[in-house]
XYZ file of C-alpha atoms in Angstrom:
292
model
C 107.883 110.117 125.086
C 108.896 107.734 122.286
C 106.943 107.454 119.022
C 105.494 103.994 118.704
C 104.174 104.474 115.281
C 106.723 106.307 112.874
C 105.009 107.879 109.871
C 105.368 110.459 107.153
C 109.139 109.693 106.629
C 111.063 108.958 103.526
C 109.457 105.342 102.914
C 106.329 103.639 104.000
C 106.844 101.516 106.906
C 104.462 98.936 108.612
C 104.583 98.605 112.417
C 102.762 95.867 114.225
C 100.247 97.161 116.692
C 101.650 98.086 119.974
C 98.255 98.532 121.922
C 95.338 96.678 123.018
C 92.235 96.602 120.928
C 89.657 96.400 123.709
C 91.130 98.067 126.842
C 88.286 97.549 129.266
C 88.197 94.124 131.029
C 85.484 91.595 131.418
C 84.026 93.532 134.357
C 83.798 97.010 132.542
C 80.325 97.662 132.471
C 78.317 98.821 129.233
C 75.831 97.704 126.617
C 78.285 95.558 124.564
C 77.995 91.776 124.926
C 81.047 89.538 125.503
C 80.679 88.116 122.062
C 80.433 91.263 120.328
C 83.583 92.601 122.145
C 85.337 89.504 121.103
C 84.415 90.337 117.458
C 85.517 93.959 117.825
C 88.925 92.704 118.942
C 89.340 90.537 116.149
C 87.926 92.397 113.127
C 88.345 96.024 114.503
C 84.612 97.041 114.213
C 81.159 96.369 115.259
C 78.158 96.657 113.316
C 74.688 97.332 115.083
C 71.605 96.922 113.371
C 69.614 99.820 115.486
C 71.519 102.082 117.965
C 68.873 104.689 117.804
C 65.000 104.368 117.256
C 63.184 105.566 114.095
C 61.825 108.701 115.850
C 65.170 109.647 117.089
C 66.430 109.173 113.500
C 63.875 111.758 112.395
C 65.014 114.214 115.145
C 68.637 113.979 114.224
C 68.022 114.222 110.455
C 65.715 117.239 111.039
C 68.619 118.834 112.998
C 71.181 118.024 110.402
C 68.938 119.651 107.632
C 68.616 122.582 109.782
C 72.373 122.916 110.260
C 73.051 122.440 106.418
C 70.520 125.102 105.568
C 71.616 127.813 107.994
C 73.761 130.545 106.192
C 75.930 131.149 109.409
C 76.833 127.400 109.726
C 77.896 127.584 106.002
C 80.013 130.698 106.697
C 81.418 128.914 109.850
C 85.081 127.595 109.371
C 84.004 124.243 110.905
C 81.874 123.594 107.834
C 83.611 121.921 104.674
C 81.993 122.364 101.301
C 82.057 120.119 98.466
C 84.300 121.583 95.595
C 82.211 120.725 92.685
C 78.639 121.231 93.837
C 79.350 123.926 96.653
C 77.244 121.941 98.982
C 78.207 121.528 102.571
C 80.110 118.093 102.934
C 80.641 118.073 106.743
C 79.983 120.261 109.940
C 82.830 119.616 112.549
C 82.389 120.015 116.206
C 78.533 119.333 115.992
C 78.229 118.361 119.571
C 79.326 121.943 120.492
C 77.097 123.656 117.735
C 74.117 121.605 118.469
C 72.423 120.660 121.871
C 70.556 117.995 119.867
C 73.887 116.136 118.883
C 75.376 116.874 122.230
C 72.685 115.004 123.915
C 73.463 112.049 121.545
C 77.204 112.282 122.460
C 75.978 111.805 126.180
C 73.642 108.958 125.455
C 74.634 105.827 127.476
C 74.027 103.599 124.241
C 76.688 105.652 122.516
C 79.374 106.834 125.123
C 78.809 103.706 127.283
C 80.051 101.708 124.471
C 83.131 103.887 123.951
C 83.998 103.592 127.803
C 83.759 99.933 127.556
C 85.887 99.595 124.523
C 88.459 102.145 125.864
C 88.467 101.068 129.573
C 88.172 104.563 130.774
C 86.304 107.750 130.717
C 86.447 109.392 127.343
C 86.322 112.922 125.565
C 85.173 113.811 122.249
C 88.352 114.106 119.876
C 86.013 114.890 117.078
C 82.631 115.137 115.995
C 80.827 115.982 112.709
C 77.899 115.510 110.438
C 78.627 114.214 106.881
C 76.269 114.768 104.224
C 76.634 112.715 101.050
C 73.895 113.918 98.532
C 73.085 111.756 95.518
C 74.378 112.668 91.981
C 78.071 112.933 92.569
C 79.105 113.288 95.957
C 82.720 112.387 96.166
C 84.261 109.636 98.464
C 87.083 109.328 100.771
C 90.317 107.324 99.876
C 91.704 104.635 101.861
C 93.244 105.546 105.223
C 93.692 105.000 108.754
C 92.432 107.829 110.996
C 94.952 106.933 113.749
C 97.588 107.695 111.161
C 96.551 111.185 110.854
C 95.623 111.620 114.401
C 98.943 110.582 115.426
C 100.692 112.329 112.839
C 98.836 115.645 112.932
C 96.852 115.851 116.284
C 99.351 114.138 118.411
C 97.532 111.066 119.962
C 100.076 109.108 121.378
C 98.301 105.515 121.610
C 95.709 103.717 119.652
C 93.024 104.242 122.458
C 90.458 105.660 120.209
C 87.314 104.699 118.716
C 84.777 105.997 116.182
C 81.077 105.427 115.581
C 79.416 106.291 112.484
C 75.364 106.546 113.016
C 73.259 106.231 109.711
C 70.575 108.911 109.357
C 69.636 107.636 106.006
C 69.523 104.219 104.700
C 73.172 102.846 103.725
C 72.651 100.854 100.567
C 75.437 98.820 98.918
C 75.381 101.548 96.039
C 75.503 104.893 97.777
C 78.988 105.262 98.866
C 79.079 103.471 102.153
C 81.812 102.781 104.598
C 84.381 99.996 103.598
C 86.716 98.483 105.996
C 89.466 95.915 105.781
C 88.704 93.435 108.665
C 91.680 92.847 110.799
C 93.494 95.816 109.205
C 93.534 97.522 112.612
C 96.524 95.119 113.918
C 99.016 96.757 111.482
C 100.084 100.394 111.375
C 101.003 101.601 107.940
C 103.465 104.617 108.412
C 103.107 106.617 105.241
C 105.551 108.310 103.162
C 105.938 111.892 102.475
C 106.193 115.060 104.826
C 102.990 116.776 106.044
C 102.329 120.205 104.345
C 101.669 123.069 106.900
C 97.963 123.658 106.108
C 97.527 119.820 105.103
C 94.241 119.868 106.933
C 92.569 122.298 104.677
C 93.120 120.026 101.689
C 92.675 116.613 103.337
C 89.365 117.404 104.417
C 88.167 117.506 100.941
C 90.545 115.029 99.205
C 93.254 112.861 101.167
C 96.882 113.380 100.158
C 99.489 113.244 102.911
C 99.023 110.181 104.870
C 97.820 107.941 101.810
C 98.938 104.454 101.623
C 100.560 103.044 98.468
C 98.657 100.929 96.065
C 101.368 98.024 96.912
C 100.278 98.340 100.525
C 96.670 98.554 100.058
C 96.795 95.622 97.580
C 98.621 93.498 100.318
C 96.011 94.458 102.895
C 93.080 93.719 100.781
C 94.473 90.480 99.789
C 95.079 89.535 103.126
C 91.987 90.879 105.011
C 89.314 91.426 102.392
C 87.037 94.284 102.280
C 83.548 94.539 104.240
C 80.863 97.018 102.971
C 78.470 98.293 105.557
C 74.829 98.529 104.731
C 71.774 99.266 107.129
C 68.791 101.082 107.749
C 68.748 104.583 109.256
C 69.409 104.259 112.924
C 72.193 101.546 112.246
C 75.701 102.169 113.501
C 79.331 100.984 112.897
C 81.709 101.162 115.715
C 85.449 100.982 114.439
C 88.972 101.189 115.851
C 90.914 103.960 115.162
C 93.481 102.096 113.167
C 91.067 100.329 110.716
C 92.042 100.745 106.985
C 88.805 102.195 105.628
C 87.318 104.447 102.794
C 84.121 105.002 100.912
C 83.264 105.304 97.240
C 81.523 108.123 95.329
C 77.817 108.459 95.456
C 76.489 108.622 91.928
C 72.848 107.274 93.074
C 69.890 109.581 93.677
C 69.902 108.306 97.338
C 71.709 110.630 99.977
C 73.994 109.065 102.534
C 74.236 111.241 105.767
C 75.453 110.042 108.984
C 76.771 111.491 112.246
C 80.360 110.600 113.170
C 81.664 110.774 116.774
C 85.317 109.863 117.839
C 85.845 109.093 121.442
C 89.472 109.233 122.951
C 90.391 107.917 126.273
C 91.224 110.581 129.063
C 94.445 108.603 129.389
C 95.448 109.171 125.817
C 95.233 112.952 125.502
C 96.959 114.853 122.696
C 100.462 115.977 123.012
C 102.428 117.850 120.294
C 101.863 116.364 116.691
C 104.360 113.276 115.873
C 104.753 114.164 112.141
C 103.413 117.577 111.565
C 104.940 121.113 111.696
C 101.778 122.488 113.650
C 98.578 121.038 115.068
C 95.415 120.881 113.324
C 92.660 123.308 114.591
C 90.878 122.421 117.916
C 87.525 121.783 116.088
C 89.221 119.021 114.140
C 91.697 117.570 116.832
C 90.241 118.621 120.275
C 92.531 119.991 123.049
C 89.616 120.103 125.611
C 89.926 116.773 127.272
C 86.770 117.244 129.590
C 85.029 113.682 130.088
C 81.611 113.063 128.540
C 79.210 113.065 131.362
């Protein structure tokens, strides 16, 4: 199999997208309207004011709080701890750890949209809860998820979609998600080889796979930057190749969300395209069982 998206070489290389954005046809059933699908195709994202109800938000937030407070979860390798505060920042593979979040993954409002965008059955490539407490939780630098999933997990094609579901209100001040609309149409292959245990560092601070200032300036000048705000229960769906990031949260208002990545069962992972070893399965799944 050839590599459609070269990255992690000696120089930064921009490659036009070789894949569709929306893989499903007009007859593919699902909860997304035609106009919404067209805007997803154009912008690379779709914001939904209320994906889950307030009572459901309470249930999922209580489960998030329970997991974060559990010493066994803190000791689990699937938990990422914030360097400075020593607070839990993320818990991966949360749909396998928690039946409450497994139920959310199977919810037709969630998986139905993923199937519609990707035009096939889907499996969970990655799931996690993110906790961004107030007073200094660090952000995440600009990156394309697909760049990492291709380089380090071996996903061949851009047939992967993410959803971030807000469990606390996303203000315009508490470190929300920022995306460059339209950036999903250009793959930015980054410069620099992948260190062997890169995932351990990259989950706290992105390094390998980081675009240059010049490339980011060009993209931002061309596409602009959209900041996502919304009540708890709102959601943002976004294409795997969107250039996105988030700022630090220095407000008193925490920002927590559940993040699910769906990949097509027709795009299962092979060996990494630009890394010496695969990342652990809890970060890049090797269980391709379709969500049912």
